[in-house]
GROMACS .gro file of C-alpha atoms in nm:
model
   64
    1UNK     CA    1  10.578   9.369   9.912
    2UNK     CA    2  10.827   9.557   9.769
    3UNK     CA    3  11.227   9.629   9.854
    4UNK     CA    4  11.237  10.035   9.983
    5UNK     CA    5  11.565  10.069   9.900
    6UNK     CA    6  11.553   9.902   9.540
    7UNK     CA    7  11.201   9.892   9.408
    8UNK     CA    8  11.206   9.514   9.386
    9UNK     CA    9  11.008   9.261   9.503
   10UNK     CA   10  11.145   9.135   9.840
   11UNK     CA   11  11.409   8.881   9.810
   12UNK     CA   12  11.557   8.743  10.121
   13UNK     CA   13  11.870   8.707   9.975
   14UNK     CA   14  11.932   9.016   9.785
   15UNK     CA   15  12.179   9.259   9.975
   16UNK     CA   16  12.059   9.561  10.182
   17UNK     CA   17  12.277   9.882  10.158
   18UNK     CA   18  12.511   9.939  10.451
   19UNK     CA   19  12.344  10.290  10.515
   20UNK     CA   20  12.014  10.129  10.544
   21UNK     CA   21  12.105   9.892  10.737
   22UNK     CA   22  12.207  10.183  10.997
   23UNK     CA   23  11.903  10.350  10.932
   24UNK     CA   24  12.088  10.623  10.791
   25UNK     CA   25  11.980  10.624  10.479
   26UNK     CA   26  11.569  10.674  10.415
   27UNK     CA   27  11.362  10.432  10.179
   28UNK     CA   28  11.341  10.594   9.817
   29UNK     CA   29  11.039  10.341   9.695
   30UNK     CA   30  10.713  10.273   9.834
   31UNK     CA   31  10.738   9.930  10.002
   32UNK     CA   32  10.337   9.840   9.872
   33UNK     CA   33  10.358   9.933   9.526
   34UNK     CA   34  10.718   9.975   9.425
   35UNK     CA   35  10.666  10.311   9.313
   36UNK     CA   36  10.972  10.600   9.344
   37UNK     CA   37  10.865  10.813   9.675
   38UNK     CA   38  10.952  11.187   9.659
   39UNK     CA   39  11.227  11.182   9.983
   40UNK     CA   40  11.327  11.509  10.158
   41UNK     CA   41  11.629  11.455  10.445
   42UNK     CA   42  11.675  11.727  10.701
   43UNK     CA   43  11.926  11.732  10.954
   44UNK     CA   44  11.659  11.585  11.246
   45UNK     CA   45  11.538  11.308  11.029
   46UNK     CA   46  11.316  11.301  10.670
   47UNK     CA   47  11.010  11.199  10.478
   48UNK     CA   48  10.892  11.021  10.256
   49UNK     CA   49  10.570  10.978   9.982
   50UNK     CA   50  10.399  10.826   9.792
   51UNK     CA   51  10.130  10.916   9.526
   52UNK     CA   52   9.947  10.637   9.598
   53UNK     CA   53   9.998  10.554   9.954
   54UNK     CA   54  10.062  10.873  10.203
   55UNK     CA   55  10.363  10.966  10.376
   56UNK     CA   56  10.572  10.829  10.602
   57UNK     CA   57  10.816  10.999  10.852
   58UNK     CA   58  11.109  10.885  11.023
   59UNK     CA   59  10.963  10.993  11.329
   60UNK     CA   60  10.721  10.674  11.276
   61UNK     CA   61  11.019  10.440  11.280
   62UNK     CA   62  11.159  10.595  11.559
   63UNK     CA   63  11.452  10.689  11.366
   64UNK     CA   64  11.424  11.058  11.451
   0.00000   0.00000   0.00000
């Protein structure tokens, strides 16, 4: 498992950004492999994929 927000593997302890947090701000890495996701934001919500793993939507996380 891997940090969406840094790339990282998960730490407990390490810090999550204040727009995530919110859910404002959308994952930029791809939280099975770690790899950078391409991200596009639109004003209703965004996506984003990976090259390995599909596409997620915010509409999934109910975030939309």
């Amino acid at each position: 498992m891997f940090n969406p927000f840094t790339g990282r593997p998960v730490d407990e302890n390490a810090p999550v950004p204040a727009g995530a947090r919110l859910g404002l701000e959308p994952p930029r890495f791809c939280e099975q492999c770690g790899r950078r996701m391409i991200v596009q934001v639109a004003p209703d919500g965004w996506w984003a994929r990976c090259s390995r793993h599909g596409t997620l939507d915010s509409s999934l996380t109910e975030r939309r």
